[in-house]
Short mmCIF file of C-alpha atoms in Angstrom, two decimals:
data_model
loop_
_atom_site.label_atom_id
_atom_site.label_comp_id
_atom_site.label_asym_id
_atom_site.label_seq_id
_atom_site.Cartn_x
_atom_site.Cartn_y
_atom_site.Cartn_z
CA UNK J 1 -1.88 -3.65 0.21
CA UNK J 2 -0.03 -6.52 -1.15
CA UNK J 3 1.95 -4.34 -3.63
CA UNK J 4 3.40 -2.15 -0.69
CA UNK J 5 3.86 -5.37 0.68
CA UNK J 6 6.67 -6.43 -2.11
CA UNK J 7 7.94 -3.21 -2.15
CA UNK J 8 9.16 -3.08 1.46
CA UNK J 9 10.64 -6.64 0.47
CA UNK J 10 12.39 -5.40 -2.31
CA UNK J 11 16.44 -5.48 -1.69
CA UNK J 12 17.38 -2.79 -3.67
CA UNK J 13 16.24 -0.67 -0.78
CA UNK J 14 18.74 -1.74 1.54
CA UNK J 15 22.31 -1.47 2.17
CA UNK J 16 22.65 -5.67 2.25
CA UNK J 17 20.39 -8.87 3.74
CA UNK J 18 21.27 -8.04 7.31
CA UNK J 19 20.13 -4.62 6.68
CA UNK J 20 16.60 -5.39 5.19
CA UNK J 21 16.27 -8.18 8.38
CA UNK J 22 16.96 -5.23 10.55
CA UNK J 23 14.65 -2.99 9.34
CA UNK J 24 12.05 -5.04 8.59
CA UNK J 25 12.09 -6.31 12.20
CA UNK J 26 11.33 -3.55 13.72
CA UNK J 27 8.11 -3.14 11.52
CA UNK J 28 4.75 -4.25 13.59
CA UNK J 29 2.88 -7.40 12.00
CA UNK J 30 0.64 -5.76 9.18
CA UNK J 31 -2.13 -6.70 7.91
CA UNK J 32 -1.96 -7.02 3.99
CA UNK J 33 -5.07 -7.27 1.21
CA UNK J 34 -4.59 -8.84 -1.59
CA UNK J 35 -3.46 -7.11 -4.34
CA UNK J 36 -3.90 -8.61 -8.09
CA UNK J 37 -1.97 -11.66 -8.54
CA UNK J 38 0.73 -10.84 -5.92
CA UNK J 39 1.26 -13.64 -3.36
CA UNK J 40 0.39 -12.67 0.43
CA UNK J 41 1.81 -14.81 3.20
CA UNK J 42 -0.88 -16.27 5.10
CA UNK J 43 0.27 -15.11 8.55
CA UNK J 44 -0.22 -11.73 7.13
CA UNK J 45 -2.77 -11.63 4.89
CA UNK J 46 -6.36 -9.87 5.52
CA UNK J 47 -8.89 -11.17 3.66
CA UNK J 48 -11.29 -8.92 1.91
CA UNK J 49 -14.18 -9.01 -0.84
CA UNK J 50 -11.82 -9.35 -3.96
CA UNK J 51 -14.11 -6.25 -5.37
CA UNK J 52 -11.65 -4.86 -3.21
CA UNK J 53 -8.31 -5.73 -4.49
CA UNK J 54 -8.19 -3.21 -7.20
CA UNK J 55 -8.58 0.38 -4.58
CA UNK J 56 -5.43 1.63 -4.24
CA UNK J 57 -4.60 4.91 -2.34
CA UNK J 58 -2.00 5.54 -4.88
CA UNK J 59 -4.80 5.55 -7.88
CA UNK J 60 -6.20 7.93 -5.68
CA UNK J 61 -3.80 10.64 -4.87
CA UNK J 62 -3.29 10.13 -8.56
CA UNK J 63 -7.00 11.30 -9.26
CA UNK J 64 -9.24 8.31 -8.90
CA UNK J 65 -11.72 9.79 -6.96
CA UNK J 66 -14.20 6.84 -7.20
CA UNK J 67 -12.15 5.39 -4.30
CA UNK J 68 -12.01 8.39 -2.69
CA UNK J 69 -14.48 8.95 0.53
CA UNK J 70 -17.23 11.42 0.34
CA UNK J 71 -15.23 13.67 2.48
CA UNK J 72 -11.99 13.54 0.35
CA UNK J 73 -14.01 14.03 -3.12
CA UNK J 74 -15.44 17.51 -1.76
CA UNK J 75 -11.48 18.51 -0.49
CA UNK J 76 -10.21 17.21 -4.54
CA UNK J 77 -13.40 19.14 -5.83
CA UNK J 78 -12.44 22.47 -3.93
CA UNK J 79 -9.27 22.25 -4.04
CA UNK J 80 -8.20 20.55 -7.72
CA UNK J 81 -6.11 18.07 -6.42
CA UNK J 82 -5.54 15.91 -3.24
CA UNK J 83 -2.58 17.14 -1.40
#
């Protein structure tokens, strides 16, 4: 999602601008789903139904089971949490 796109571009994760450019240059071109009001460049934007813009894997890992597929929900029921 767009939140991760923005996180990997944050300068604080890199030694300097050159390091950031080199590290990001090693990544494949992603398809980025919009998230909230975060800007997504057109060349990586994945158009999805706006209803999906609030779906978050982070929220699912933190217990928002309504984001999970049935198999994942069953796992959480059996083990008490997502691992």
